[in-house]
Short mmCIF file of C-alpha atoms in Angstrom, two decimals:
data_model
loop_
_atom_site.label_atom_id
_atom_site.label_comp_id
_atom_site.label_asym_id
_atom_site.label_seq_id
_atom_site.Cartn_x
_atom_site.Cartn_y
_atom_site.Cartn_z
CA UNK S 1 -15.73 -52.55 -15.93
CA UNK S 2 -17.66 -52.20 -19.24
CA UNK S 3 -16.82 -53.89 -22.64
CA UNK S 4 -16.77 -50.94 -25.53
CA UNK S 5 -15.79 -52.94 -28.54
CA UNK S 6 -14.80 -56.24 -29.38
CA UNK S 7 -12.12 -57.83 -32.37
CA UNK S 8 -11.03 -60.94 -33.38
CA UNK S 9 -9.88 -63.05 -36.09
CA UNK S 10 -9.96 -66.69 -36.83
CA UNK S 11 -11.18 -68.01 -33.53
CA UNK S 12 -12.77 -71.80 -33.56
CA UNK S 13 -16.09 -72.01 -36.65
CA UNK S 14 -15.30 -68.29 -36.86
CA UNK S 15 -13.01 -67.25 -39.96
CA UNK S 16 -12.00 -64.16 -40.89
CA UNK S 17 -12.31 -61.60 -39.30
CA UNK S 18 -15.03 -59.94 -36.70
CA UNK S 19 -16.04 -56.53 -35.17
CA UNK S 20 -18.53 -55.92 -32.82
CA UNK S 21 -18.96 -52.57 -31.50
CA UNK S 22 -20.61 -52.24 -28.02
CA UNK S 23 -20.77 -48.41 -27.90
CA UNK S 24 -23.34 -48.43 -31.43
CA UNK S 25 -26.52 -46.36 -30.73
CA UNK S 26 -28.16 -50.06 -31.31
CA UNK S 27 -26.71 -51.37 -28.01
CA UNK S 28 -26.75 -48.29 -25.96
CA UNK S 29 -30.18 -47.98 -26.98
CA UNK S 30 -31.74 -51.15 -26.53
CA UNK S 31 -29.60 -51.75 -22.96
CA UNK S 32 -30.86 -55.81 -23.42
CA UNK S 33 -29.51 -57.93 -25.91
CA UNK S 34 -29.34 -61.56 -26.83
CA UNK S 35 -26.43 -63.88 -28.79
CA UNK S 36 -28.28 -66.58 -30.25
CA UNK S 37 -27.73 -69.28 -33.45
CA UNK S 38 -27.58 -72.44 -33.61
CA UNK S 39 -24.38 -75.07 -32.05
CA UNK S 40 -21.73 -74.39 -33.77
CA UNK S 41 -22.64 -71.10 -34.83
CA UNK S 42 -19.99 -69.42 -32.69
CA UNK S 43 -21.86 -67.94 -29.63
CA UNK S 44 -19.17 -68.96 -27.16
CA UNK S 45 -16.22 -68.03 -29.59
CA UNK S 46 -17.21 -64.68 -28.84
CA UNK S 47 -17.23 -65.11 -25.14
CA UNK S 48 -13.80 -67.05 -25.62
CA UNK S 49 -12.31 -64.01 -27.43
CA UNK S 50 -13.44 -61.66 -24.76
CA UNK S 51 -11.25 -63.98 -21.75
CA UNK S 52 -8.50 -64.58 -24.11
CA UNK S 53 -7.63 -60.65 -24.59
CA UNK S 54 -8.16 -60.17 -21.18
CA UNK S 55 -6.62 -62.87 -20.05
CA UNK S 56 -4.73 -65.13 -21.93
CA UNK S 57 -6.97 -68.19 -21.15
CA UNK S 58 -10.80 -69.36 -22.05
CA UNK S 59 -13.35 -71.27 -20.10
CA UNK S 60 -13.27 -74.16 -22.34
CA UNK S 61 -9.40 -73.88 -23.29
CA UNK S 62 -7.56 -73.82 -19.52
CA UNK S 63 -4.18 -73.41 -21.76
CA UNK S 64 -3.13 -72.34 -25.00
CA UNK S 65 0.58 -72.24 -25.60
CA UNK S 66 3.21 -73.33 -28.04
CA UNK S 67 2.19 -76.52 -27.31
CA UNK S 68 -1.56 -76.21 -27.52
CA UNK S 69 -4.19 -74.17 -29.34
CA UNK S 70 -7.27 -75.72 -29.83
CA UNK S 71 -8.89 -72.33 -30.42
CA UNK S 72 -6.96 -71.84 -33.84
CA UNK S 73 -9.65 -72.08 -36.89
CA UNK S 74 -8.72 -75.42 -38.47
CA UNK S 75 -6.70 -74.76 -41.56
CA UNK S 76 -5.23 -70.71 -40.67
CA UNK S 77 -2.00 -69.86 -39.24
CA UNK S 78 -2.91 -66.67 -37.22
CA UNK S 79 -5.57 -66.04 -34.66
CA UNK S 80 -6.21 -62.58 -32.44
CA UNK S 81 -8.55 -61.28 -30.13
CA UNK S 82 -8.78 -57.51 -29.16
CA UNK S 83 -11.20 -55.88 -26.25
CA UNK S 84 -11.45 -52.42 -25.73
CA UNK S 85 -12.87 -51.84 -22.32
CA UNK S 86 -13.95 -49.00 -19.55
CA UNK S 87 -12.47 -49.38 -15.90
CA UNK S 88 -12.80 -46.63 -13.61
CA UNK S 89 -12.13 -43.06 -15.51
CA UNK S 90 -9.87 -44.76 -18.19
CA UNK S 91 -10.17 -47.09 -21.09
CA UNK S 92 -7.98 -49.59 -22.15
CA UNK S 93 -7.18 -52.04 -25.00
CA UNK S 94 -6.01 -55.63 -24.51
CA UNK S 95 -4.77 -57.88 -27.24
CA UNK S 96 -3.75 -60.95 -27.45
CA UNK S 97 -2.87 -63.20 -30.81
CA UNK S 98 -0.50 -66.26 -31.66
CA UNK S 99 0.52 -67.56 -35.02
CA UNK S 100 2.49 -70.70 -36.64
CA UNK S 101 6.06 -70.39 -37.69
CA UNK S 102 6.45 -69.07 -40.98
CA UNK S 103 2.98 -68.63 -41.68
CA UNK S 104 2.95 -72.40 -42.86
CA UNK S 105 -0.14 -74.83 -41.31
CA UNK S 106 2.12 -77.18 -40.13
CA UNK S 107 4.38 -74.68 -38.31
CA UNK S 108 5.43 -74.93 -34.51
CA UNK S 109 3.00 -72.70 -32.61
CA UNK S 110 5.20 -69.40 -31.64
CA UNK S 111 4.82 -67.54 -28.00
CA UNK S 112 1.81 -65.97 -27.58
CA UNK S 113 1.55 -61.98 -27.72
CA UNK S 114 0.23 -59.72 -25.29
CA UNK S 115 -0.25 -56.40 -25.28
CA UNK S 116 -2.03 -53.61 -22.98
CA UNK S 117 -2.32 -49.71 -23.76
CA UNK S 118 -4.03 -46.78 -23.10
CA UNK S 119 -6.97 -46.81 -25.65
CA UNK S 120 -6.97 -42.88 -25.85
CA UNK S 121 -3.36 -41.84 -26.16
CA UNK S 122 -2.41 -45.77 -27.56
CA UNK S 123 0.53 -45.47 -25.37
CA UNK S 124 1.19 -49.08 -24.23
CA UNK S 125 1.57 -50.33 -20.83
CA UNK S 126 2.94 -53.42 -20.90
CA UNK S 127 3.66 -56.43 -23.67
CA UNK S 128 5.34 -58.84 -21.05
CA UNK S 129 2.74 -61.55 -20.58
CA UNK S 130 3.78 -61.74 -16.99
CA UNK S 131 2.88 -58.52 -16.25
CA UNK S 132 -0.31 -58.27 -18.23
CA UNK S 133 -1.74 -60.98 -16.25
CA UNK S 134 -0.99 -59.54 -12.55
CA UNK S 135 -2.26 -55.80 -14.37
CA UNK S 136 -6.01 -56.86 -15.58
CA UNK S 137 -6.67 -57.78 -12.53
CA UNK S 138 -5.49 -54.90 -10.69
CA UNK S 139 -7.41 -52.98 -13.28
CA UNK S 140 -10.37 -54.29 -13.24
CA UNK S 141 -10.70 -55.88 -9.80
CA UNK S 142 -11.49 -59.37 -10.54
CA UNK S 143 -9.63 -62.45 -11.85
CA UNK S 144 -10.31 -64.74 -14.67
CA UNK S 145 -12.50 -67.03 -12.08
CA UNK S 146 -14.03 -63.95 -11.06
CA UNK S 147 -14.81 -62.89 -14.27
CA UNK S 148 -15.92 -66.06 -15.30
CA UNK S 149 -18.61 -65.67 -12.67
CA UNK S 150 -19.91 -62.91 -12.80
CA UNK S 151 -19.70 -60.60 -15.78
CA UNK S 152 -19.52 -63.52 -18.39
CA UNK S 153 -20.72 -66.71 -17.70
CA UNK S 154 -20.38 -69.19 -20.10
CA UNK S 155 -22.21 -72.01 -21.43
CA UNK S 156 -23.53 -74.74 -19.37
CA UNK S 157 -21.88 -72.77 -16.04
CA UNK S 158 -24.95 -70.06 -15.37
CA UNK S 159 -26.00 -71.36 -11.70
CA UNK S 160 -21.65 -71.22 -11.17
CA UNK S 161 -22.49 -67.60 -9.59
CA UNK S 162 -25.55 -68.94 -7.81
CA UNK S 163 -23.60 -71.69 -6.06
CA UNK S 164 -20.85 -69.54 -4.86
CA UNK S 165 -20.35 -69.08 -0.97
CA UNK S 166 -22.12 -66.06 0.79
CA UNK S 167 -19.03 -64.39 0.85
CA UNK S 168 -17.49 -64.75 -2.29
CA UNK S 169 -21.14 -63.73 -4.05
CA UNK S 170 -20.86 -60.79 -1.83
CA UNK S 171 -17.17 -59.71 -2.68
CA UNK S 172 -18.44 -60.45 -6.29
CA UNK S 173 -21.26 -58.03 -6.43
CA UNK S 174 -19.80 -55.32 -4.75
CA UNK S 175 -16.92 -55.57 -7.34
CA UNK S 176 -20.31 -55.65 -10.75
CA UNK S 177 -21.86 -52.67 -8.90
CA UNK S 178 -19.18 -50.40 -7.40
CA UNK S 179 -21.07 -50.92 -4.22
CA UNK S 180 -17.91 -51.76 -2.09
CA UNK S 181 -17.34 -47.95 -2.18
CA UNK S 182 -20.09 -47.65 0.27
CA UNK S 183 -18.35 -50.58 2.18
CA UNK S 184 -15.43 -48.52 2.82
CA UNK S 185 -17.35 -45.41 3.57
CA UNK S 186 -19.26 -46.98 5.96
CA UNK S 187 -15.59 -48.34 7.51
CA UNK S 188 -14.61 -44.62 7.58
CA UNK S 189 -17.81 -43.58 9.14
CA UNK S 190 -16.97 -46.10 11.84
CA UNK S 191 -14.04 -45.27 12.66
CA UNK S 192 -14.36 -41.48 12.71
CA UNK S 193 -17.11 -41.62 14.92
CA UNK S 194 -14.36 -44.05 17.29
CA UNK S 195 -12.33 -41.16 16.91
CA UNK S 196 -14.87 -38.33 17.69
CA UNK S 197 -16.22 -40.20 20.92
CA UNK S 198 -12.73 -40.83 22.28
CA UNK S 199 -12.54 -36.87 21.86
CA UNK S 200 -15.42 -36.23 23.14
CA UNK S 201 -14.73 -38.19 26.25
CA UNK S 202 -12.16 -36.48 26.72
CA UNK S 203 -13.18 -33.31 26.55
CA UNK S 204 -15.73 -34.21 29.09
CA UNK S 205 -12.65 -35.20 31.35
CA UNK S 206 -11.50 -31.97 31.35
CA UNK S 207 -14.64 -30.07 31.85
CA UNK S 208 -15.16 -31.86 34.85
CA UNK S 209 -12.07 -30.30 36.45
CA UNK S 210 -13.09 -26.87 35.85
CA UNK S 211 -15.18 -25.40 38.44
CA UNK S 212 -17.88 -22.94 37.02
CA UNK S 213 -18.02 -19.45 38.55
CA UNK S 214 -21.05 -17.85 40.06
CA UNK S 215 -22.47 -14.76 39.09
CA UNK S 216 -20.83 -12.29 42.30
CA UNK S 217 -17.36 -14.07 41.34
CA UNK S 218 -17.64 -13.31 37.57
CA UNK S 219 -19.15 -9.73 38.60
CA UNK S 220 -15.75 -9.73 40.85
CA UNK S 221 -13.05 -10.15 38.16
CA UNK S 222 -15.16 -8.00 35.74
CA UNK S 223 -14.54 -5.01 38.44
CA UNK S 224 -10.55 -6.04 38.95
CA UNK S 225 -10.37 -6.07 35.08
CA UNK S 226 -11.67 -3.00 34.76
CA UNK S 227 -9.65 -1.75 37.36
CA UNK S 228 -6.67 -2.92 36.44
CA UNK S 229 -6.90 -0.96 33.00
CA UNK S 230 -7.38 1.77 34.62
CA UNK S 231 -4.51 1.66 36.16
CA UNK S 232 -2.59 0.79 33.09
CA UNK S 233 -4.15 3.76 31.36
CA UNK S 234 -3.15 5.63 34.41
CA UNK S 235 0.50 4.65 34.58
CA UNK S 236 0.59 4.99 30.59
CA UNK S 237 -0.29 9.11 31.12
CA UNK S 238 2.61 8.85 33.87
CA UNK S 239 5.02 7.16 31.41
CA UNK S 240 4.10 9.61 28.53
CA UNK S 241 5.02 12.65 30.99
CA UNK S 242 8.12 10.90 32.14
CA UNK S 243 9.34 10.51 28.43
CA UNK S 244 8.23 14.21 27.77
CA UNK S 245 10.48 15.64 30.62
CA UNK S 246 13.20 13.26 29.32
CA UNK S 247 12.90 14.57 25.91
CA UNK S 248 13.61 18.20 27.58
CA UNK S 249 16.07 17.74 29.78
CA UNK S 250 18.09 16.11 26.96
CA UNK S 251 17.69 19.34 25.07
CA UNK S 252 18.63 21.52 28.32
CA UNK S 253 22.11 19.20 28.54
CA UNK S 254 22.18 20.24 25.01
CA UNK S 255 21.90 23.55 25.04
CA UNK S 256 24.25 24.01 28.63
CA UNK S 257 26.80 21.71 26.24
CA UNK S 258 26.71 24.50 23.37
CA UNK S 259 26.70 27.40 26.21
CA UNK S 260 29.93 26.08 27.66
CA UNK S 261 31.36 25.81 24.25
CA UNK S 262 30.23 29.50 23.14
CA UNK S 263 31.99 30.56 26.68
CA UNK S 264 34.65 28.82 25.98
CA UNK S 265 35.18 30.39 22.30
CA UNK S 266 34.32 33.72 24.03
CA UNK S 267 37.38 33.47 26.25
CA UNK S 268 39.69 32.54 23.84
CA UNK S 269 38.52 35.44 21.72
CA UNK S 270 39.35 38.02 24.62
CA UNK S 271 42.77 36.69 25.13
CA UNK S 272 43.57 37.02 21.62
CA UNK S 273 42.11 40.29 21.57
CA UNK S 274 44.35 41.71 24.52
CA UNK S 275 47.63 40.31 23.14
CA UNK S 276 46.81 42.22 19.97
CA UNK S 277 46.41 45.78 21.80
CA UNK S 278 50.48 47.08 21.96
CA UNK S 279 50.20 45.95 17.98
CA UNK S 280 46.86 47.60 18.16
CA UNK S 281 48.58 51.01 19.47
CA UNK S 282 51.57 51.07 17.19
CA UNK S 283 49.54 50.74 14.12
CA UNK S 284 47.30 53.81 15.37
CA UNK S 285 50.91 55.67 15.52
CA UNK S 286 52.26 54.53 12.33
CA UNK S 287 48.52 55.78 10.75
CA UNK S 288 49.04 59.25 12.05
CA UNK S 289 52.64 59.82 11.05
CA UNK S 290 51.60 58.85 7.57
CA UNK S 291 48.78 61.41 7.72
CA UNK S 292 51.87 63.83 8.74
CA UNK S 293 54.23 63.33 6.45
#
């Protein structure tokens, strides 16, 4: 993760309030920079800030509640802290504030307020404290003793990191660096190559059942191959001629079926013909006698 800017108001010697922008050409710039003053000047107020927008609790103040605030500026009645901050491919905005009652200095301390959004669109994702404090986390993959240890480490607890266990200094800078990508790719790697070996075996299995054919074997099957298609190209011709003569001798059916029909038309024609002959010869009659007359 990478703090952008950082905003905060009335927060131990520190009234008022205060901006400090992380993402000024000053700071990107320079890369290095130092907090210094003297005590009291308010070095590890801004370190407190930081850890209570992010989550909810300080290294010198282990609770603040409606019960407790020691972080407060003497005499106000309102304090905040705000931290804009890179994680991954987005950027987010955590705040965190808590007031008296009423505004008045002797008023009750009132719940604490939590928000967290989307620092681009300022669509908020959450303002139950409950879920705020499982979501950092998850966001930025480390905890508030995490945190503490690594990416800010406050006063009087620098060699905290250097006395952590092997392991936990490990899981620590792999979550600073982004290094624990390589972790899993090297996991991956791993197990693919588990996977392509098994395969591989197996493949070997099989290829040890097969039985390799000489030259005059191979030179054998080449010559049935090619005999066999010619053969098929053969019987093809053959089947082409068959379909041919088919073709015809479903036209001659044809043709012998239209035949017969003509024949049969033919015949019926004559018949009619020869029962209309005596009509025939009386009309020839009836024609001359007309002439006659």
């Amino acid at each position: 993760m990478k703090i952008l800017q950082l905003e905060f108001e009335n927060l131990n010697s520190l009234y008022g309030k205060w901006q400090i922008d992380f993402t000024d050409p000053e700071y990107e710039t320079n890369g290095i920079f130092a907090i210094t003053g003297p005590t009291g000047a308010g070095k590890s107020t801004i370190l407190d800030a930081i850890c209570l927008a992010l989550y909810d609790q300080t290294p010198r103040l282990s609770k603040v509640n409606k019960t407790e605030n020691e972080i407060m500026s003497r005499n106000t009645t309102y304090c905040s802290a705000e931290v804009v901050f890179e994680a991954g491919d987005s950027v987010y905005c955590a705040f965190w504030s808590q007031n008296r009652a009423y505004n008045k200095l002797d008023g009750n301390l009132t719940k604490r307020s939590r928000e967290l959004s989307d620092a681009v669109t300022k669509e908020p994702i959450s303002t139950k404290l409950s879920v705020i404090e499982k979501k950092i986390p998850e966001i930025t993959g480390m905890d508030f003793d995490r945190f503490t240890r690594s990416v800010l480490l406050a006063q009087g607890k620098f060699d905290t990191f250097l006395k952590a266990g092997n392991d936990e200094k490990a899981k620590i800078l792999e979550e600073i660096t982004g290094t624990g990508i390589y972790a899993n790719i090297s996991k991956h790697v791993f197990e693919r190559a588990k996977t392509e070996k098994l395969k591989k075996e197996e493949l070997e299995r099989i290829k040890g059942g097969i039985e390799i054919l000489s030259p005059e074997e191979k030179k054998k099957i080449d010559q049935d191959i090619k005999a066999k298609t010619n053969e098929k190209q053969a019987v093809g011709k053959k089947v082409e001629k068959i379909e041919r003569n088919v073709a015809l001798l479903k036209q001659i059916v044809e043709l012998e079926e239209e035949i017969k029909n003509t024949q049969s038309e033919y015949t019926k024609l004559e018949e009619e013909f020869s029962q209309f002959e005596p009509q025939k010869k009386r009309l020839e009659v009836a024609q001359k006698a007309a002439r006659v007359e």
